[in-house]
Tab-separated table of C-alpha atoms in Angstrom:
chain	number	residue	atom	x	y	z
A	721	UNK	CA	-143.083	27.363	75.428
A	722	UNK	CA	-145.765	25.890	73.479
A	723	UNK	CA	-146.871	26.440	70.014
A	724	UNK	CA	-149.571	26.300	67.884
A	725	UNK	CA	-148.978	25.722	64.375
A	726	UNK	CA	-150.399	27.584	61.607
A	727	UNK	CA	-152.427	24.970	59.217
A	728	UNK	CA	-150.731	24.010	55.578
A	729	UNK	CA	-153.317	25.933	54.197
A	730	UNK	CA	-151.969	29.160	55.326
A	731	UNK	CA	-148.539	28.287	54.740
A	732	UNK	CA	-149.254	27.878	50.829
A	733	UNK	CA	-151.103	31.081	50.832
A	734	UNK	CA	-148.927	33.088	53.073
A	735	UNK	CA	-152.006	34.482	54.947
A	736	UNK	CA	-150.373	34.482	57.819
A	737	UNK	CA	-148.159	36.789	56.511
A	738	UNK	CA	-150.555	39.909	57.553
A	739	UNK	CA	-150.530	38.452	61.181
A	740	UNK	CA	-146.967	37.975	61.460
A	741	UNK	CA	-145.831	41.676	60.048
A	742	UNK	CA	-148.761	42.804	62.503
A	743	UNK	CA	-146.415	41.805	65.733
A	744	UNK	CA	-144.183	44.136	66.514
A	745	UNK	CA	-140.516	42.762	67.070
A	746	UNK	CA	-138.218	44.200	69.486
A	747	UNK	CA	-135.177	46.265	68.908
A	748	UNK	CA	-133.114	42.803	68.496
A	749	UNK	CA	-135.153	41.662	66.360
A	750	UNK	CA	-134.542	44.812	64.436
A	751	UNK	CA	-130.988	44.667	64.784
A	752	UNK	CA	-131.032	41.023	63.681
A	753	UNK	CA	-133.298	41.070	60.564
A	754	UNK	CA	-133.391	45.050	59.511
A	755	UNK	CA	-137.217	45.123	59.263
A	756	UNK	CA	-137.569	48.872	58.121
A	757	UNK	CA	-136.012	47.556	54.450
A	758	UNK	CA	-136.407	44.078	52.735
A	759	UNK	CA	-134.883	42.893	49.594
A	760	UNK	CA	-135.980	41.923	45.793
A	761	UNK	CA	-137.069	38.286	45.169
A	762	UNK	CA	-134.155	38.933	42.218
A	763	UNK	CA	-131.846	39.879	45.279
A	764	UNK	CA	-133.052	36.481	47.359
A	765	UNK	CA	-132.572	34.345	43.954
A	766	UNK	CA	-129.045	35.628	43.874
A	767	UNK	CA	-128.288	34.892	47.289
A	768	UNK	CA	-129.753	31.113	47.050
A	769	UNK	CA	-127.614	30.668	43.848
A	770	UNK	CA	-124.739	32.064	45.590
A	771	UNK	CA	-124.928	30.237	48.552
A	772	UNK	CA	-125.754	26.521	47.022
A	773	UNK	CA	-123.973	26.914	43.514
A	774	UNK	CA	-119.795	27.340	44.498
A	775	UNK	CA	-116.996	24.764	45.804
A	776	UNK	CA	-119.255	22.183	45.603
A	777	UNK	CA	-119.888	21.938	42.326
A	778	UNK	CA	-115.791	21.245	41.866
A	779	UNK	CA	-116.565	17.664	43.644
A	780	UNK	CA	-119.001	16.646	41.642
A	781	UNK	CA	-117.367	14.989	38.728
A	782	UNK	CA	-115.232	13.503	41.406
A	783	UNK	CA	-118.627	12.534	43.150
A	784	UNK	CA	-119.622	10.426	39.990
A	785	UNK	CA	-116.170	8.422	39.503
A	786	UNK	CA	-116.824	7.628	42.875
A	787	UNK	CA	-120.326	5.998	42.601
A	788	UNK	CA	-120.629	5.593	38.902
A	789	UNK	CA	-122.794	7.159	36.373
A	790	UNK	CA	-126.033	6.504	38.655
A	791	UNK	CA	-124.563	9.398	40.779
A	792	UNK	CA	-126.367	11.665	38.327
A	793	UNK	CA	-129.656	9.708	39.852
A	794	UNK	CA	-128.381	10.885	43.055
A	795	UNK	CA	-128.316	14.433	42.470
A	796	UNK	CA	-131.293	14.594	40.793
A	797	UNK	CA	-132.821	12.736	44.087
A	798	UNK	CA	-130.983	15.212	46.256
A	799	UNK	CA	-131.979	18.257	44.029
A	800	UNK	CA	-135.526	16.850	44.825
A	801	UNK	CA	-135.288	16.424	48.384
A	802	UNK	CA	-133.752	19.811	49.107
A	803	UNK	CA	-136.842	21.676	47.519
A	804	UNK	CA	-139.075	19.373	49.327
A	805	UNK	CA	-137.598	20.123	53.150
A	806	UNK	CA	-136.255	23.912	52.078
A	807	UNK	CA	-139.900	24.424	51.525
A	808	UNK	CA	-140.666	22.462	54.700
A	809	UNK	CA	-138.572	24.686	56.744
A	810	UNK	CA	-139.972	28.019	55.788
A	811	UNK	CA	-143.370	26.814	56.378
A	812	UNK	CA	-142.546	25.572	60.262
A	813	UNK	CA	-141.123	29.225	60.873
A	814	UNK	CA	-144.649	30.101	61.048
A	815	UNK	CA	-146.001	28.710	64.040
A	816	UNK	CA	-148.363	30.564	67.162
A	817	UNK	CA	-149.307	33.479	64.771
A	818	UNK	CA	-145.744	34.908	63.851
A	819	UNK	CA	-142.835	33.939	62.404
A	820	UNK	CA	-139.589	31.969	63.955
A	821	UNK	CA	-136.274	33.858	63.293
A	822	UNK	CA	-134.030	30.870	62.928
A	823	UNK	CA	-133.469	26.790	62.724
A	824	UNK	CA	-132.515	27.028	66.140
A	825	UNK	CA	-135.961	28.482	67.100
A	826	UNK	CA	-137.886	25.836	64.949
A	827	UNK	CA	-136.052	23.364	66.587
A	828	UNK	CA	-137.165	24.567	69.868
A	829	UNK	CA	-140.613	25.024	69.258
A	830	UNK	CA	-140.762	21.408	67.874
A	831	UNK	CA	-138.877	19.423	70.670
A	832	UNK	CA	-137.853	22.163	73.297
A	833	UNK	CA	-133.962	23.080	74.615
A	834	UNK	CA	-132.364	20.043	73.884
A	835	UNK	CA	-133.975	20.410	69.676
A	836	UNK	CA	-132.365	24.071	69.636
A	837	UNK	CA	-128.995	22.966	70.958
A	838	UNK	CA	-128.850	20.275	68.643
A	839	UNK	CA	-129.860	22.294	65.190
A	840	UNK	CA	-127.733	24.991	66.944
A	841	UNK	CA	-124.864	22.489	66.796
A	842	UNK	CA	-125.266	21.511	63.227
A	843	UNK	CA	-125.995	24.921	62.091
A	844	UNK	CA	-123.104	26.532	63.366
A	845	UNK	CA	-121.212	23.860	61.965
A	846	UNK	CA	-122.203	23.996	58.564
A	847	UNK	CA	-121.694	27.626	58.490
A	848	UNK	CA	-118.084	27.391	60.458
A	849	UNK	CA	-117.036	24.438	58.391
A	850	UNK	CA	-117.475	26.116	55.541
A	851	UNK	CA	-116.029	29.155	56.210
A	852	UNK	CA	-112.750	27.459	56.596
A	853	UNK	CA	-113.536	25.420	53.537
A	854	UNK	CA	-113.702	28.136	51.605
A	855	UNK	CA	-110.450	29.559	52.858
A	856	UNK	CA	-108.605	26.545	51.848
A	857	UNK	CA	-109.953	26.674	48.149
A	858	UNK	CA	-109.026	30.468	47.758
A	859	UNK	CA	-105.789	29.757	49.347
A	860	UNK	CA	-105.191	26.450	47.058
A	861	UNK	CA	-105.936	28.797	43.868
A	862	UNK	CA	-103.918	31.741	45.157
A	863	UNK	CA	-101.282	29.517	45.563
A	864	UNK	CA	-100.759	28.316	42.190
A	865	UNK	CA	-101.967	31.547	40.730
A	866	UNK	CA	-99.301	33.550	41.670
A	867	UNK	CA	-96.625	30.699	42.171
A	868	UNK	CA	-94.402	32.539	39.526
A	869	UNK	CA	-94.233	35.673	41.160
A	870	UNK	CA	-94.763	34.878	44.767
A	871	UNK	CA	-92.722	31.764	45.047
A	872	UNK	CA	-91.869	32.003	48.577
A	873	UNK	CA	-96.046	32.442	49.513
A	874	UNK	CA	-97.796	29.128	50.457
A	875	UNK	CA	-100.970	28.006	51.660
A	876	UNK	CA	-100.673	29.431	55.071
A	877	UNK	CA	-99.545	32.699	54.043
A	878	UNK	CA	-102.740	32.821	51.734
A	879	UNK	CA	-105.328	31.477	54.030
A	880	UNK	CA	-104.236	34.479	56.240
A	881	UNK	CA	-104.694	36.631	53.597
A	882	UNK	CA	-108.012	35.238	52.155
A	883	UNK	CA	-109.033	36.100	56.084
A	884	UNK	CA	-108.143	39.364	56.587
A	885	UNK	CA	-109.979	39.592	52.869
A	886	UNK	CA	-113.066	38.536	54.222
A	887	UNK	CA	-112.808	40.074	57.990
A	888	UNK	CA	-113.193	44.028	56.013
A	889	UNK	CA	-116.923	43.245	54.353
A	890	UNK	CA	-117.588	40.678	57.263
A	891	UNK	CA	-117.546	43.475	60.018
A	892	UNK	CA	-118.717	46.408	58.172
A	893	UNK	CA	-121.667	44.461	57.049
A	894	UNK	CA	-124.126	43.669	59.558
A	895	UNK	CA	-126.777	42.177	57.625
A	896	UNK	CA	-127.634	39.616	55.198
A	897	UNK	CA	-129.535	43.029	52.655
A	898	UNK	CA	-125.838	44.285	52.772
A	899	UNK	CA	-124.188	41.354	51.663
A	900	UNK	CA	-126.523	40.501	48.249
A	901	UNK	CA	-124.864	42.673	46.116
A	902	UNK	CA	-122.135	40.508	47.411
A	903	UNK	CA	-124.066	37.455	46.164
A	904	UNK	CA	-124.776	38.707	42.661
A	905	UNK	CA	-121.399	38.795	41.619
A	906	UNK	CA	-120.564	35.235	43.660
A	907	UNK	CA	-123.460	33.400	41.059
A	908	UNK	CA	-122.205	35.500	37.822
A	909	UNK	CA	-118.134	34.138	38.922
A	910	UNK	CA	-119.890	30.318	39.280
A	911	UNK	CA	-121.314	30.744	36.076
A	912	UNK	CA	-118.460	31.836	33.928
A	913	UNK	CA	-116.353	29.014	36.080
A	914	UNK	CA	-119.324	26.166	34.956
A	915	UNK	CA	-118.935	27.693	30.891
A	916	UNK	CA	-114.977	27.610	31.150
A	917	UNK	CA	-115.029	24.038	32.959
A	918	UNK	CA	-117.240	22.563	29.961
A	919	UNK	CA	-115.197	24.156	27.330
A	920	UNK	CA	-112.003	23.032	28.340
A	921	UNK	CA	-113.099	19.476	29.097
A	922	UNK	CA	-114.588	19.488	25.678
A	923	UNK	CA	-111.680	20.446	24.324
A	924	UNK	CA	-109.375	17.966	26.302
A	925	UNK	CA	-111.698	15.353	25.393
A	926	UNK	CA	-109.491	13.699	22.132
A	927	UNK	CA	-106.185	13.485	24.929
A	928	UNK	CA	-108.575	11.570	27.337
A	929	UNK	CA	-110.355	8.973	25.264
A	930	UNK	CA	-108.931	5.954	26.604
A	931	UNK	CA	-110.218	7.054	30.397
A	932	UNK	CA	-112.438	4.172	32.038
A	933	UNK	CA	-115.716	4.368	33.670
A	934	UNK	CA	-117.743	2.702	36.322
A	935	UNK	CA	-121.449	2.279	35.946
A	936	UNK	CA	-122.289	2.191	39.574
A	937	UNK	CA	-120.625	1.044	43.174
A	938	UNK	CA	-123.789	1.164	45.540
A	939	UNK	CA	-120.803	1.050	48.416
A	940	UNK	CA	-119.368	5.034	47.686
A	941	UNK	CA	-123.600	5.778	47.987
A	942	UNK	CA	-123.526	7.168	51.370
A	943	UNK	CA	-120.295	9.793	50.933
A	944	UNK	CA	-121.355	10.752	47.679
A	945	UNK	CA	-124.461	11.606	48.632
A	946	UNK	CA	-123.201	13.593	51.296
A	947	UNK	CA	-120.589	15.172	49.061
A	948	UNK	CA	-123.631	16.116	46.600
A	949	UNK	CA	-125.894	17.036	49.736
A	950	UNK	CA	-123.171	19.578	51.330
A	951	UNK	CA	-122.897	20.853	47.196
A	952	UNK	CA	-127.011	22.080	47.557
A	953	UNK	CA	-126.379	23.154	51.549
A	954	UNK	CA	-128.359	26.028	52.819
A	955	UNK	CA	-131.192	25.383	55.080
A	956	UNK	CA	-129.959	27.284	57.948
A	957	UNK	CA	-129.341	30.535	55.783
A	958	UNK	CA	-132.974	30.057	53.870
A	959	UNK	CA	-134.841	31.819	57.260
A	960	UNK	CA	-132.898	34.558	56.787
A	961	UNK	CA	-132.809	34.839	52.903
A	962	UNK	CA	-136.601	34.342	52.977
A	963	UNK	CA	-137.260	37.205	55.633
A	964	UNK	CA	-134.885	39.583	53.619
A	965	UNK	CA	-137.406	39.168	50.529
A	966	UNK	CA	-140.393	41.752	50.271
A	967	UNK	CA	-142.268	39.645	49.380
A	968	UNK	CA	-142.470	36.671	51.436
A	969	UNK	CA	-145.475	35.106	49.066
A	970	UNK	CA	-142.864	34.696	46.486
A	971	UNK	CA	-140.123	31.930	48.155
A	972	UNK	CA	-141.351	28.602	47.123
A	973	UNK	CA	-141.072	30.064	43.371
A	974	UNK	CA	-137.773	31.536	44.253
A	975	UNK	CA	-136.802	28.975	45.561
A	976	UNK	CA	-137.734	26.441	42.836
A	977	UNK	CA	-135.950	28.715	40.043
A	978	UNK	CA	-132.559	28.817	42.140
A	979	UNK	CA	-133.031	24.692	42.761
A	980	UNK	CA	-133.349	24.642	39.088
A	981	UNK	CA	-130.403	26.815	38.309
A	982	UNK	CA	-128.091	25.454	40.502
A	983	UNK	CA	-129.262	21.686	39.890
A	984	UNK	CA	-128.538	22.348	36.100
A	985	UNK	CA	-125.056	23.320	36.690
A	986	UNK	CA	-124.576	20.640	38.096
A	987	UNK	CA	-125.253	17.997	35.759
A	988	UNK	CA	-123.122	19.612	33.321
A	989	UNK	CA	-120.320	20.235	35.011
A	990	UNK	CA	-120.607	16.599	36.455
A	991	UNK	CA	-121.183	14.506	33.351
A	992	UNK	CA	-118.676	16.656	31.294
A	993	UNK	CA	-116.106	16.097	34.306
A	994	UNK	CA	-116.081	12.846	34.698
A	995	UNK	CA	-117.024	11.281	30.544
A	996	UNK	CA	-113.849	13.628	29.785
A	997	UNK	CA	-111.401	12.472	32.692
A	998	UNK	CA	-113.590	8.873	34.236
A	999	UNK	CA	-111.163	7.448	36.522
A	1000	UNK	CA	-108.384	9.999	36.690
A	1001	UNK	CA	-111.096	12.656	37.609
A	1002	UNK	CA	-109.578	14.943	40.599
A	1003	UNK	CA	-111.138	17.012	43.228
A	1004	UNK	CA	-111.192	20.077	42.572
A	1005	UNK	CA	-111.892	19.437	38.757
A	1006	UNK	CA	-109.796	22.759	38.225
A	1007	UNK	CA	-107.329	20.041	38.520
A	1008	UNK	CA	-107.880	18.519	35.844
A	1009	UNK	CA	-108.404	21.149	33.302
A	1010	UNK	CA	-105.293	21.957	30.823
A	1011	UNK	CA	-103.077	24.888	31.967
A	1012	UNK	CA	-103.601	28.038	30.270
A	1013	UNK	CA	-105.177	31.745	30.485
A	1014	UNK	CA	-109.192	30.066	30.120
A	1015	UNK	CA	-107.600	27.836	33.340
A	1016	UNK	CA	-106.532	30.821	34.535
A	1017	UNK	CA	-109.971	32.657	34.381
A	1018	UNK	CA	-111.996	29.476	35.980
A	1019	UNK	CA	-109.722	29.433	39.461
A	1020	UNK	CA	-109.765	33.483	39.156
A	1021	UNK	CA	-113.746	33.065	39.340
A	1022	UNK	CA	-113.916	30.497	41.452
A	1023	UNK	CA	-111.909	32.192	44.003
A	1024	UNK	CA	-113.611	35.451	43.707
A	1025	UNK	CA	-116.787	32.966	44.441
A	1026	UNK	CA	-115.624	31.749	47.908
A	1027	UNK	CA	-114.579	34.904	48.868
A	1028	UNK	CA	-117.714	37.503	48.088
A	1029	UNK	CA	-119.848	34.331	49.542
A	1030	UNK	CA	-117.553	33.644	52.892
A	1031	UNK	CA	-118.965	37.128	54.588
A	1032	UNK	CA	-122.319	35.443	53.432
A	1033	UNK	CA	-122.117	32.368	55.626
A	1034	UNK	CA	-120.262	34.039	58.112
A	1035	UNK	CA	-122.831	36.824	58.959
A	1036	UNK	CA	-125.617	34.013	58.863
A	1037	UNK	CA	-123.630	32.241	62.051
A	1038	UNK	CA	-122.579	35.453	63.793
A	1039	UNK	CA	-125.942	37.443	63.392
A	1040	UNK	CA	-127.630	34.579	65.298
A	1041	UNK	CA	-124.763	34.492	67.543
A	1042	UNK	CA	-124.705	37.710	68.221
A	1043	UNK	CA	-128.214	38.293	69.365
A	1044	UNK	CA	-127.697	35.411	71.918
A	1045	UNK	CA	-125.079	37.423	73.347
A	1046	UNK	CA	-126.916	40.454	73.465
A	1047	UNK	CA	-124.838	42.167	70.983
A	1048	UNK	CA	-126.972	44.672	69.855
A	1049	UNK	CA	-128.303	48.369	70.057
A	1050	UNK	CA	-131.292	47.243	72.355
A	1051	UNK	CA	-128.461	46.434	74.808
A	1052	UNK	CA	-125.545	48.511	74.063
A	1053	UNK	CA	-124.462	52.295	73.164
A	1054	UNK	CA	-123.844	52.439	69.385
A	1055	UNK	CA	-119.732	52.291	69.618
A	1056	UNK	CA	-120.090	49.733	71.986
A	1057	UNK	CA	-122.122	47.382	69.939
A	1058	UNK	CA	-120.027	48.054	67.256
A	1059	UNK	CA	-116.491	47.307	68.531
A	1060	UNK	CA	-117.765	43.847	70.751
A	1061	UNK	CA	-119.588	43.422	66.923
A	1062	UNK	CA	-116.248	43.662	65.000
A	1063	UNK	CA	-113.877	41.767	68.078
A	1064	UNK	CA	-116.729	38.565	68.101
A	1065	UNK	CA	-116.295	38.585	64.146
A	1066	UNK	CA	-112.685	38.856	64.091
A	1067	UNK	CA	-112.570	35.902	66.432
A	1068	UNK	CA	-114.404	33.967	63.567
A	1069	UNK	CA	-112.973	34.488	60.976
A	1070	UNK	CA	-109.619	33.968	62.840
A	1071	UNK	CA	-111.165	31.003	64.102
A	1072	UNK	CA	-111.643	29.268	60.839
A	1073	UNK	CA	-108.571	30.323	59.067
A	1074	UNK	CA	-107.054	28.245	61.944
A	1075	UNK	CA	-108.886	25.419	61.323
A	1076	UNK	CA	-108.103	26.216	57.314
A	1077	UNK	CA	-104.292	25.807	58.182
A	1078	UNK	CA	-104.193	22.808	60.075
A	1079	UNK	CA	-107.178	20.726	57.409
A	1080	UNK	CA	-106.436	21.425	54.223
A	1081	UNK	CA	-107.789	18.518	52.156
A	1082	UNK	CA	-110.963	20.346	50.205
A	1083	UNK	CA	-112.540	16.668	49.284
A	1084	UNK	CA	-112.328	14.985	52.622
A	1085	UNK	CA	-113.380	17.938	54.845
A	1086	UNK	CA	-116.356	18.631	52.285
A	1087	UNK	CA	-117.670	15.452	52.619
A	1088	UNK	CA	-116.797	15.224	56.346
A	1089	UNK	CA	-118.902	18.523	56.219
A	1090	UNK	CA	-121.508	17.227	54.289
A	1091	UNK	CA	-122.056	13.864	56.195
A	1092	UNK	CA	-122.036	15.233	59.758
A	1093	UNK	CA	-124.477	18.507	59.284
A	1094	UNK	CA	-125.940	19.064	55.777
A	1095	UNK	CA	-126.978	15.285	56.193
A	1096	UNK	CA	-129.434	15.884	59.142
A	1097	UNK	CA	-130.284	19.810	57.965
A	1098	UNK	CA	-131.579	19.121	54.770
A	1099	UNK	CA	-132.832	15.317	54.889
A	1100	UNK	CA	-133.640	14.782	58.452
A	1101	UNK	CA	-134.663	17.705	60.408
A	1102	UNK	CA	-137.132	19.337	58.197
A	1103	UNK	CA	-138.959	15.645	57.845
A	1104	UNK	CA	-139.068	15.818	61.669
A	1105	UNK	CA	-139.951	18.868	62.414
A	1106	UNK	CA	-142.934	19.716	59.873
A	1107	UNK	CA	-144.408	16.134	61.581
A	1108	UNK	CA	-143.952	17.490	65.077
A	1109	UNK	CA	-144.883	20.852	65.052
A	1110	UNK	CA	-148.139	19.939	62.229
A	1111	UNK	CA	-149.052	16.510	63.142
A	1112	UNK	CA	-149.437	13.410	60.691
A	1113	UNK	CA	-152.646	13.236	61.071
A	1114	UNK	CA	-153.925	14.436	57.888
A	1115	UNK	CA	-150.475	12.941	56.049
A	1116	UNK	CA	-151.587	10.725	52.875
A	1117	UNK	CA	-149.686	7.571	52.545
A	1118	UNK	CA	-147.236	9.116	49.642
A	1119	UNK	CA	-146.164	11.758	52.479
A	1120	UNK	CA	-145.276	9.026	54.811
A	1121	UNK	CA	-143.075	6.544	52.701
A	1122	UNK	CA	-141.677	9.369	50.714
A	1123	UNK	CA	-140.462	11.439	54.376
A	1124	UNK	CA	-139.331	7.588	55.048
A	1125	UNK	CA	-137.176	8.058	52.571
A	1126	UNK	CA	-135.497	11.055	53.410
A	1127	UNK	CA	-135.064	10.204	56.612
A	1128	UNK	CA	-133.660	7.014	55.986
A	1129	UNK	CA	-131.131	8.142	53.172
A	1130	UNK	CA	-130.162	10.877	55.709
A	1131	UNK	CA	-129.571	8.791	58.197
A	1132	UNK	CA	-127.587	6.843	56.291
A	1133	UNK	CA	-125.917	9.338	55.100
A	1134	UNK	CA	-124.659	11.137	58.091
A	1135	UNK	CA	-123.173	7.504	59.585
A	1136	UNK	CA	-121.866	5.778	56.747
A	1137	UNK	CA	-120.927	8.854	55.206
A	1138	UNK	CA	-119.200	10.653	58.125
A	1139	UNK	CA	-116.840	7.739	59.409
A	1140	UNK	CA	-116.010	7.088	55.591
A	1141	UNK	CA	-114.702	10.940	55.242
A	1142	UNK	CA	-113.256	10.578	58.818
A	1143	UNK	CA	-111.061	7.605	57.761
A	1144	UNK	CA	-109.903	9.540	54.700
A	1145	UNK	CA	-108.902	12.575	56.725
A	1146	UNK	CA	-107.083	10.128	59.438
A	1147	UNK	CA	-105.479	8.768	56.986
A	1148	UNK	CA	-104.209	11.624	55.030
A	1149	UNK	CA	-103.663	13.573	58.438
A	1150	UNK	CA	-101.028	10.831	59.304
A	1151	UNK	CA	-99.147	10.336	56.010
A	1152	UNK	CA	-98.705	13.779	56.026
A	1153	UNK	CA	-97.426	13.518	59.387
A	1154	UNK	CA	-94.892	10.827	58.874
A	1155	UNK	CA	-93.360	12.668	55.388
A	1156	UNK	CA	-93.009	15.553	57.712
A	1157	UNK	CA	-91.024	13.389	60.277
A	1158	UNK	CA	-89.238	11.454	57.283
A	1159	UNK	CA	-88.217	15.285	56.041
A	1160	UNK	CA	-87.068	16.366	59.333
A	1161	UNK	CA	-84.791	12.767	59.845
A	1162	UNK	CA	-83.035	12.941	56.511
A	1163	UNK	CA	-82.297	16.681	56.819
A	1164	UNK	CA	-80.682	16.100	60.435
A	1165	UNK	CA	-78.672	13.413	58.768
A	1166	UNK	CA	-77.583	15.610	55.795
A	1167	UNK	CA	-76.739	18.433	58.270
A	1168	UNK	CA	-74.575	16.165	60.109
């Protein structure tokens, strides 16, 4: 199918956005976006927060003892970058007079099939990965939250339960306008958990004093930036965020304020992090912190985070999903539509709270995560794409060597980055392996 894109011009201006509401979708479309009602700009600001600001933000100060105090260059640079090709993205949904539904679709329209299987792939892996990542965070917390009155419930027993928490609002809700009061309360709980992290490092501060630093390691560059780079993810939940708003005019400046919010909680809770704890500094920071009830409040938060945003990222997959499978009203009898609706989301979620059990290492799969997909969805595709589907024609010289740059450091990013996480995870994978084996031998000789 070819398309004709819209010029810059309009994009900035949202004319187009007359034309586009003046096509008529179909009833999947309907089903899919819920055109007859759209959201606040308030409402899309809290879903943006909600879905960048949250687990990543416990890496960060990690993220610096890893590459130094020029890390705080790098997510400044990334904070940068992710405004630049979020805003790209939204303007190459507009192409051929109406509006794209999805990263998938933009990836078609710029290189055909094989560019919507391959944004499919790191879309739904993003969104999937993180699902499960989340599950293992809420599980972690639960686990040592209720330790002293649950003794005999571990990790396993709470990822299934942080699953079965998420399935209920997961299948109930079938769109992203149901899930942002959902959202609101995810960016208030990240919040109070960025204000209780600062506090209590402050106040730790006199027991830590003799704690090195490193200035910078240019050779942790490529999985820290992917650490920091999975930390602002989003790109292939913007389409949808954006269409929810009413008014569509409204996203780069929604988008900027969220960029701004989430970027500043960042920088504290990185530079406190890691001046307070320099080279003992854990992932999660929650680590870290001293035990107490204001510890106690920042894992409650933080777990009430993952788990009011987890039906967020999960209905961003399956929604897409589902209309490629035809699940919808357009093709089924109400009950019908809702039961295959409710077994395909089940799946999921059961899905990833497998995957939750059997990787449990938050700091290795989030950088894994990072490297593989968020590398190539926020630095690399965008930069392609808005080229491709608008021509360089009319590009100045400061476009070309600055997408040159994003490319580049994405590139980089998603090799360098993905087989250092790999090795991690290997190697973690098989020491926990062999203490397993090492348990199981001495326990066969005690019993004999």
């Amino acid at each position: 199918m070819d398309y004709k894109p819209l010029t810059s011009t309009t994009y900035h201006t949202y004319d187009s956005i007359g034309a586009i509401e003046s096509h008529k979708p179909n009833a999947s479309e309907n089903e899919l976006f819920d055109e007859g009602n759209h959201g606040s700009n308030l409402g899309a600001y809290f879903n943006l927060v909600c879905i960048m600001a949250g687990t990543g933000i416990l890496q960060l100060p990690l993220c610096l003892m890893e590459g130094g105090w020029i890390g705080i260059l790098s997510i400044l640079l990334c904070a940068t970058i992710v405004y630049y090709t979020g805003n790209l993205l939204i303007k190459c949904l507009y192409v051929d007079g109406i509006r794209l539904n999805s990263l998938p679709e933009v990836g078609e329209a710029a290189f055909g099939p094989i560019g919507k299987k391959i944004v499919t792939f790191f879309t739904w892996t993003i969104l999937f990965g993180s699902s499960a990542l989340f599950l293992i965070l809420a599980a972690t917390n639960l686990t040592a939250l209720c330790s002293s009155f649950l003794p005999n419930w571990d990790e396993t027993t709470w990822v299934i339960v942080c699953a079965l928490v998420t399935w209920l609002p997961f299948v109930l809700m079938k769109t992203l306008k149901e899930v942002a009061i959902l959202s609101f309360f995810g960016a208030f709980s990240t919040v109070i958990m960025v204000v209780v992290i600062i506090v209590l490092g402050i106040i730790d501060l006199p027991a830590n004093l003799s704690n090195s630093h490193t200035f910078a390691n240019i050779g942790a560059f490529p999985s820290v930036l992917a650490a920091i780079g999975f930390s602002f993810g989003g790109n292939c939940v913007f389409p949808h965020v954006e269409h929810s708003m009413k008014d569509r005019k409204s996203w780069p400046k929604v988008y900027g304020y969220s960029i701004l919010t989430v970027a500043g909680m960042y920088l504290l809770t990185a530079i406190v992090g890691y001046y307070v704890y320099g080279d003992k500094t854990q992932s999660p920071i929650l680590a870290n912190l001293p035990s107490g009830a204001y510890l106690t409040l920042a894992v409650s938060v933080i777990t009430a985070h993952v788990l009011l945003t987890n039906p967020i990222l999960l209905a961003s997959l399956s929604l897409e999903a589902e209309t490629n499978l035809n699940i919808d009203l357009a093709h089924m009898s109400p009950a019908r539509e809702f039961l295959t609706r409710a077994l395909f989301r089940s799946i999921l979620i059961f899905s990833a709270a497998v995957v939750a059990i059997k990787l449990h290492f938050f700091s290795d799969v989030m950088t894994l995560l990072g490297a593989i997909s968020n590398s190539m969805l926020i630095f690399v595709l965008p930069v392609l794409f808005n080229f491709k589907l608008f021509g360089v024609r009319n590009a100045s010289a400061t476009k070309f060597i600055w997408s040159g740059i994003i490319v580049t450091v994405g590139i980089l990013c998603c090799c360098l980055g993905t087989y250092q996480a790999m090795n991690n995870l290997i190697r973690k994978i098989l020491k926990q392996q062999i203490s397993k084996d090492s348990a199981i031998f001495f326990y066969t000789i005690d019993c004999e």
